[in-house]
CSV table of C-alpha atoms and ligand atoms in Angstrom, one decimal:
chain,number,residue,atom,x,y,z
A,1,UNK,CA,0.0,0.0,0.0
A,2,UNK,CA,1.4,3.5,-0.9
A,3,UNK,CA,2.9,5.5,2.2
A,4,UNK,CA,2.0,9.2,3.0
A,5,UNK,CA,5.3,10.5,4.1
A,6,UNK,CA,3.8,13.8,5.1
A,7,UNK,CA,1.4,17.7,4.3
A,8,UNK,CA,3.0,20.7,3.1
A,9,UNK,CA,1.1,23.7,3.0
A,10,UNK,CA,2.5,27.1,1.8
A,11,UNK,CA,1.1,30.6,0.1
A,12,UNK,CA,0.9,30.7,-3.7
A,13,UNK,CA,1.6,34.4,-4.4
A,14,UNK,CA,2.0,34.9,-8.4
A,15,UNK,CA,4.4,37.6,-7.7
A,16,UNK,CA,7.1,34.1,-6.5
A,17,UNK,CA,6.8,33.2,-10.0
A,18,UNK,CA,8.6,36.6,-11.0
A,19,UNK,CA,11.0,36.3,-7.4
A,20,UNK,CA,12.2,32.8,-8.5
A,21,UNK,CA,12.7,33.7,-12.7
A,22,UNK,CA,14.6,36.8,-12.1
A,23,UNK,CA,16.6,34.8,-9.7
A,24,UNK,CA,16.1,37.8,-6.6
A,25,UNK,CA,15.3,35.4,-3.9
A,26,UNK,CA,17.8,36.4,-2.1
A,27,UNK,CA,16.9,40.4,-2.0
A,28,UNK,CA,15.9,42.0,1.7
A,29,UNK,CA,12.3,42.0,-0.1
A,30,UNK,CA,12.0,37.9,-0.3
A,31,UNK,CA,14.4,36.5,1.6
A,32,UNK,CA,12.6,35.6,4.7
A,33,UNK,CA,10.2,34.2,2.4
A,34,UNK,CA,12.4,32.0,0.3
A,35,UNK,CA,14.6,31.5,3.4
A,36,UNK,CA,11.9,29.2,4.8
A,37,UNK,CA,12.0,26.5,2.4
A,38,UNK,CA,15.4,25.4,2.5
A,39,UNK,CA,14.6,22.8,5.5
A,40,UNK,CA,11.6,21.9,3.4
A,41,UNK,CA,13.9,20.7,0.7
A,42,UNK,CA,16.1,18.8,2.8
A,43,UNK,CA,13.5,17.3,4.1
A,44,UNK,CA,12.1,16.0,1.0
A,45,UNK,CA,15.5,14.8,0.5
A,46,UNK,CA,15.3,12.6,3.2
A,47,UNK,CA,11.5,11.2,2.7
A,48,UNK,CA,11.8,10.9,-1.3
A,49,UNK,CA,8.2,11.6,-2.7
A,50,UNK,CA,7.1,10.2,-5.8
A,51,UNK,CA,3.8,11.9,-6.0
A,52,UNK,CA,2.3,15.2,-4.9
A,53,UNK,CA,-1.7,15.4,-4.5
A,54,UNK,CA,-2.5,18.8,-4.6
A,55,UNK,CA,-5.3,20.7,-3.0
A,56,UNK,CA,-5.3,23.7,-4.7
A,57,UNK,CA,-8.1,26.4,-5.6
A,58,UNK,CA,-8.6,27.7,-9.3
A,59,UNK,CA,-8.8,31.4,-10.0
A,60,UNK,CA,-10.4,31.7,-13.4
A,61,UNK,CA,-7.7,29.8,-15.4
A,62,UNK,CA,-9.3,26.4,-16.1
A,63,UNK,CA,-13.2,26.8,-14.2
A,64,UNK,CA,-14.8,29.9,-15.0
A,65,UNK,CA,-17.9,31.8,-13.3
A,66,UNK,CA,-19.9,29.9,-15.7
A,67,UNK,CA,-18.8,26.0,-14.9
A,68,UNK,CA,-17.9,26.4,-11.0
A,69,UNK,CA,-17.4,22.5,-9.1
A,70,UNK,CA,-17.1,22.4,-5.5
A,71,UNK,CA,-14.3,19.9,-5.8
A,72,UNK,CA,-12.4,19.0,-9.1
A,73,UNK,CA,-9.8,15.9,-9.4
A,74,UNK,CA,-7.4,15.7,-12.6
A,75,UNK,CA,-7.6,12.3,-14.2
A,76,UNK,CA,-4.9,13.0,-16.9
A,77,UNK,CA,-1.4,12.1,-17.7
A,78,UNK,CA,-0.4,15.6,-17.8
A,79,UNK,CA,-1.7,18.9,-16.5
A,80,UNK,CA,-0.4,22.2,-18.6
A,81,UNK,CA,0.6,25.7,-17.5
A,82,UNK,CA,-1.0,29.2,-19.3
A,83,UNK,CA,-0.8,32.9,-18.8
A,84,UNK,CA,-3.3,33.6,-16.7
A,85,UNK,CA,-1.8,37.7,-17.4
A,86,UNK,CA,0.1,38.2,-14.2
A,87,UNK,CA,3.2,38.7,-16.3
A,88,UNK,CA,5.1,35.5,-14.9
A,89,UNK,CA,7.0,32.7,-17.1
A,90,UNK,CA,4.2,29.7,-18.2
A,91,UNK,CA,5.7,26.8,-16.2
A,92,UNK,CA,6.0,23.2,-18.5
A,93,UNK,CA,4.0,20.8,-18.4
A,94,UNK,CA,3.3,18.3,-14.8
A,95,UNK,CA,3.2,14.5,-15.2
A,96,UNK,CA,0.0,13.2,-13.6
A,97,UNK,CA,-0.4,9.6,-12.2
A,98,UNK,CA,-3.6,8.6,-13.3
A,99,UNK,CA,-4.0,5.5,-11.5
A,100,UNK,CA,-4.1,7.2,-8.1
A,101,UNK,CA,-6.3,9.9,-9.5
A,102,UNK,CA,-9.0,7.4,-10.6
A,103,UNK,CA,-8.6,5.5,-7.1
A,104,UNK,CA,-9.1,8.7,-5.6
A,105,UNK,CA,-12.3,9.6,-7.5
A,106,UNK,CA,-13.8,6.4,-6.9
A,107,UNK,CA,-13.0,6.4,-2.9
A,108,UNK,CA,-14.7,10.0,-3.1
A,109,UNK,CA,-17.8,9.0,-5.1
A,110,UNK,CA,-18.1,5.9,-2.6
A,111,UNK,CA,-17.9,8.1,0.1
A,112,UNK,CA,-20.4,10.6,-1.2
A,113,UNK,CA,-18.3,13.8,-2.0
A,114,UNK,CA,-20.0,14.8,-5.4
A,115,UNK,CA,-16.9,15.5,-7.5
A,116,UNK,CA,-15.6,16.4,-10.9
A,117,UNK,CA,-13.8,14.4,-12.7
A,118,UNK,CA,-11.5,16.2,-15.3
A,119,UNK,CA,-9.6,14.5,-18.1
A,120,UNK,CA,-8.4,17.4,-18.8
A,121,UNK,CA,-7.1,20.4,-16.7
A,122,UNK,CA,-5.1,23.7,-16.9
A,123,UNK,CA,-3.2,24.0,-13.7
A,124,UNK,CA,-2.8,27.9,-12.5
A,125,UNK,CA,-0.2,29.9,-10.3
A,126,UNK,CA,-1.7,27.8,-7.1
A,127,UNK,CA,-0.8,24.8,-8.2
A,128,UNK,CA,2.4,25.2,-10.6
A,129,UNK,CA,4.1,27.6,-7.6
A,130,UNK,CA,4.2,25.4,-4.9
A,131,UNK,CA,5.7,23.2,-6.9
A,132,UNK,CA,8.4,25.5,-8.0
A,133,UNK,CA,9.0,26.4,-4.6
A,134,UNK,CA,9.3,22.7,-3.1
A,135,UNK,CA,11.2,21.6,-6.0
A,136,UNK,CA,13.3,24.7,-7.9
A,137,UNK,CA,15.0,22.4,-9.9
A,138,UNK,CA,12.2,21.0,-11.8
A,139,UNK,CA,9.4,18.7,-10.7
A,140,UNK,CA,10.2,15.2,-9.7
A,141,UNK,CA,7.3,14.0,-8.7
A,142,UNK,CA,3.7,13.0,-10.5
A,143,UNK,CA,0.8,15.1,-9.5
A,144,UNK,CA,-3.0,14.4,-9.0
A,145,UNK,CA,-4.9,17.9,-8.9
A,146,UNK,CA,-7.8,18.3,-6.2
A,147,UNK,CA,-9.1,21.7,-7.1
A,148,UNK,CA,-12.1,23.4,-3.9
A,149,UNK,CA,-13.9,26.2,-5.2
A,150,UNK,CA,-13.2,29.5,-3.1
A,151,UNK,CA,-13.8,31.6,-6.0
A,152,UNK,CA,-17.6,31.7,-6.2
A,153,UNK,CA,-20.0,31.4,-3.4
A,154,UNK,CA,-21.3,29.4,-2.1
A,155,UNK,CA,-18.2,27.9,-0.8
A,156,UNK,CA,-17.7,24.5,0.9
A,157,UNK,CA,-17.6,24.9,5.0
A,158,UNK,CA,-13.9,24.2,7.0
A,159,UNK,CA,-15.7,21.1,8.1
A,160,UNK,CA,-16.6,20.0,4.4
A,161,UNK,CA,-13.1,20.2,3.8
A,162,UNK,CA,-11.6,18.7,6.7
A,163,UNK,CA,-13.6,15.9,5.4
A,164,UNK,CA,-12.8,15.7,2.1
A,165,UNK,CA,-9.0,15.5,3.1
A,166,UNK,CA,-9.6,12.8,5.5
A,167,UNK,CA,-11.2,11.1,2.9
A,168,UNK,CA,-8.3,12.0,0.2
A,169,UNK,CA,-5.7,10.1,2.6
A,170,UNK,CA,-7.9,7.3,2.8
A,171,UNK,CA,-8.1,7.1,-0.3
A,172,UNK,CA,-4.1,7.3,-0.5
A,173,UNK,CA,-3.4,5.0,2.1
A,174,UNK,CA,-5.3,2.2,0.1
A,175,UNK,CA,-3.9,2.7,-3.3
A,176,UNK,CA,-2.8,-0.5,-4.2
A,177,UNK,CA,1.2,1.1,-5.0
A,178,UNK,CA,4.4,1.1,-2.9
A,179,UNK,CA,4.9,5.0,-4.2
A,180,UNK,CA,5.3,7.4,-1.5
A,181,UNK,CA,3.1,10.4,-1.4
A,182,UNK,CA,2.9,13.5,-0.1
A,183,UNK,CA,-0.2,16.1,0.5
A,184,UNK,CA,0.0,19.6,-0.5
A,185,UNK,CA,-2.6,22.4,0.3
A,186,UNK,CA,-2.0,25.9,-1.5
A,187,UNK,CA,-3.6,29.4,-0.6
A,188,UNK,CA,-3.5,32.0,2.2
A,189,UNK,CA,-2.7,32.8,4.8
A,190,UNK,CA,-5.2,36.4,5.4
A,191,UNK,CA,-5.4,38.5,2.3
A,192,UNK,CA,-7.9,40.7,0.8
A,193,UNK,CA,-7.3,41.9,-2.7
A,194,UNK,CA,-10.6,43.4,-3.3
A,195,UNK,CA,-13.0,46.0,-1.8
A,196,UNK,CA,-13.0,48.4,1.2
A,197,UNK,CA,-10.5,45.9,3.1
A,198,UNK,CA,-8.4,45.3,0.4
A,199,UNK,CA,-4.6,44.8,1.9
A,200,UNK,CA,-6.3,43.0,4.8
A,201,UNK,CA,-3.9,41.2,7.3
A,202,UNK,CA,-4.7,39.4,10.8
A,203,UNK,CA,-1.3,37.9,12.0
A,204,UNK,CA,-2.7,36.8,15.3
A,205,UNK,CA,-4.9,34.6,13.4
A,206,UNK,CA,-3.1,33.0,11.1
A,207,UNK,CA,-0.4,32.3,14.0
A,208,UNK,CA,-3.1,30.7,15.9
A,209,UNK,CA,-4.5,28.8,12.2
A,210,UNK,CA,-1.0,27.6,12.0
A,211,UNK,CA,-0.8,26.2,15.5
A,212,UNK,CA,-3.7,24.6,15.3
A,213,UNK,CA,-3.1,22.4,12.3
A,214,UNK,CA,-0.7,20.7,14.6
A,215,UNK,CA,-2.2,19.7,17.6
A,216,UNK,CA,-6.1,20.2,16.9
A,217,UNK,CA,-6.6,20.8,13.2
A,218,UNK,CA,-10.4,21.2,13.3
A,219,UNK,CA,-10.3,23.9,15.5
A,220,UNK,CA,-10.9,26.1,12.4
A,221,UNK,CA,-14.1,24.2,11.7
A,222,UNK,CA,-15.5,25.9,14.5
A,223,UNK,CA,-16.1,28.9,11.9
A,224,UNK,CA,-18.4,29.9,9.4
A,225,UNK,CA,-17.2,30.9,5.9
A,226,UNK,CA,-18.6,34.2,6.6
A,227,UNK,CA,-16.7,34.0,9.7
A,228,UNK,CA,-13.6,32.5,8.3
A,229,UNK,CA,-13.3,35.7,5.7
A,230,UNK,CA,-14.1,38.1,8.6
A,231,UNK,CA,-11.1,36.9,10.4
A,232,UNK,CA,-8.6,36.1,7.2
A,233,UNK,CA,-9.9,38.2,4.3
A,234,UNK,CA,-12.1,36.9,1.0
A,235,UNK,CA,-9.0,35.2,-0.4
A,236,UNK,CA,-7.9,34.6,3.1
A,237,UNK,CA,-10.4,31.8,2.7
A,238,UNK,CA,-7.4,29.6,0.1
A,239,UNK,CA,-6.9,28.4,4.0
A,240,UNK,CA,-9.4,25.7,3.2
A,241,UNK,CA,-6.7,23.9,1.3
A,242,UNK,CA,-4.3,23.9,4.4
A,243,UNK,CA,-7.4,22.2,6.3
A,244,UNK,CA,-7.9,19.8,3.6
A,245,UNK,CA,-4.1,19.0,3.5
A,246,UNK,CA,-3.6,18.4,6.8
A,247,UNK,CA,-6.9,16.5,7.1
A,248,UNK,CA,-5.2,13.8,4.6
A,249,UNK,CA,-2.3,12.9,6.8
A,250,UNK,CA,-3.3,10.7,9.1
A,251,UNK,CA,-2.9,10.5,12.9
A,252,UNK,CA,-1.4,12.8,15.1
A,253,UNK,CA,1.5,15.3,13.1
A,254,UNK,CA,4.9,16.7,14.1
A,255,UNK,CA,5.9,19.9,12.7
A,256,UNK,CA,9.0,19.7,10.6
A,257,UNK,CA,9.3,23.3,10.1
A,258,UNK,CA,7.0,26.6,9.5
A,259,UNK,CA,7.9,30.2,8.1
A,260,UNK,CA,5.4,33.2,8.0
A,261,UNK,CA,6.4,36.4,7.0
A,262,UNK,CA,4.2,39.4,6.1
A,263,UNK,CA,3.5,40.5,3.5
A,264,UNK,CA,4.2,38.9,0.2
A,265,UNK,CA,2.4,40.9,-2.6
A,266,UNK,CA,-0.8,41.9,-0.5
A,267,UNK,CA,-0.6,38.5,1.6
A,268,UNK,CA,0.7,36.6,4.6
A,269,UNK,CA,3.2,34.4,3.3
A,270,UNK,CA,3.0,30.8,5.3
A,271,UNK,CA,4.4,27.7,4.8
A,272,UNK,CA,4.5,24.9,7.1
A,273,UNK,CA,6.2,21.3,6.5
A,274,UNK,CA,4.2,18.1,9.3
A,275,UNK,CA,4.7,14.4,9.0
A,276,UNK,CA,3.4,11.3,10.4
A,277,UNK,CA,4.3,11.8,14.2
B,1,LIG,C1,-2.1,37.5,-4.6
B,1,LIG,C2,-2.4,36.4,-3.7
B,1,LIG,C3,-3.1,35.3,-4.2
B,1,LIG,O1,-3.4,34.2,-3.4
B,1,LIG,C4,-3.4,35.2,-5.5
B,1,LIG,O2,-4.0,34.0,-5.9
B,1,LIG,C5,-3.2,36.2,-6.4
B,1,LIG,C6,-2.5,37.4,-5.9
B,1,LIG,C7,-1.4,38.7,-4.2
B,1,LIG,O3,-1.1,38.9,-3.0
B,1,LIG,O4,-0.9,39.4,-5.0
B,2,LIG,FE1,-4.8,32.8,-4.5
């Protein structure tokens, strides 16, 4: 059976697409960002993942206003990269790995999440950054997609999610495979790029977020979306694929390492690094 080695969860800025191509990661401006991933990439080293689900949220690029699921999972062999107009290099293409994807779809459907099942699927900044920023020197691993809607309401609750991840790592933990694989969950931490609160922040919060993915990760389930942007702003709400993430690693966590630095762009730059404890 295949072997989740651990969650990763970090912020998916577009403007790191620009950092890591111009090669400035190491300017005042993104250093403390950047600087918190090289423990990340020694620990991948170490644990050696061969695959990389991905809970990531679409803005715009592959699901528009018009055709909006709740939860999407890539099916395909390969997921491309495309200028979504934020003026950063289109990324090549990411290997899938089908045969997990389709176990995954068929655990969710048995389990009664209602979900999407896409054959074909442009991957945006949120899922092609991460990637970049766990692996700079190209993409090792083979990807399956999970896309949650946080683009138009209604949007799933925290506890939807949490569930939904639980069930993703069941899912894992039964593929039939001796491939090692780890959960990632891209978005956050509080921003607000719109409206009268555009520039939003809340530090004390996303601290307190962070903690609690360690030692009681449905502590954020206590809130309400409406609730949930109050406190973290209306993109703020990409937290939902941190939940999700860690809800797929099973059992009690240890934190490998976590970074947050403010701000990124107009966001609160997170990452965080758990395994099995
Ligand atoms: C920014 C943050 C995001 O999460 C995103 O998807 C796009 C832009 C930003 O802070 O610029
Ligand atoms: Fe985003």
């Amino acid at each position: 059976m295949a072997t989740i080695v651990g969650g990763l969860t970090t912020s998916h800025v577009p403007a790191l697409g620009g950092a890591m191509a111009r090669g400035v990661q190491g300017e005042p401006y993104w250093k403390p960002f950047f600087d918190g991933f090289a423990p990340v990439h020694r620990w991948l080293d170490a644990v050696r993942p061969d695959v990389a689900v991905v809970f990531y949220n679409d803005h715009g690029l592959n699901f528009f206003l018009d055709k909006m699921p709740t939860f999407a999972v890539g099916a395909a062999a390969e997921y491309r990269n495309a200028d979504e107009g934020w003026g950063i290099p289109t990324l090549p293409p990411f290997r899938g790995e089908p045969g997990l994807s389709w176990h995954l779809i068929e655990h969710l459907v048995e389990r009664e999440f209602d979900i999407t099942s896409c054959q074909e699927m442009l991957v945006d900044h949120a899922f092609t950054l991460p990637l970049k920023l766990f692996w700079p020197q190209g993409c090792p691993v083979a990807t399956v997609p999970v896309a949650i809607n946080t683009v138009q309401f209604p949007l799933p609750s925290a506890r939807r999610c949490i569930a939904l991840g639980k069930a993703v790592g069941e899912a894992i933990a039964s593929w039939d495979s001796d491939q090692r694989v780890v959960v990632i969950g891209t978005g956050g931490l509080s921003h607000q790029l719109d409206g009268a609160r555009a520039g939003f922040i809340n530090k004390p919060f996303d601290l307190q977020f962070m903690d609690s993915l360690v030692d009681d990760p449905e502590w954020a389930a206590q809130f309400s979306i409406p609730e949930l942007v109050e406190k973290a702003g209306t993109q703020g709400i990409e937290l939902l694929m941190w939940l999700a993430a860690r809800a797929a690693v099973p059992g009690p966590v240890r934190k490998v390492h976590g970074n947050y630095h403010i701000p990124i762009s107009n966001t609160a730059a997170g990452m965080m690094a758990l395994e099995p404890a």
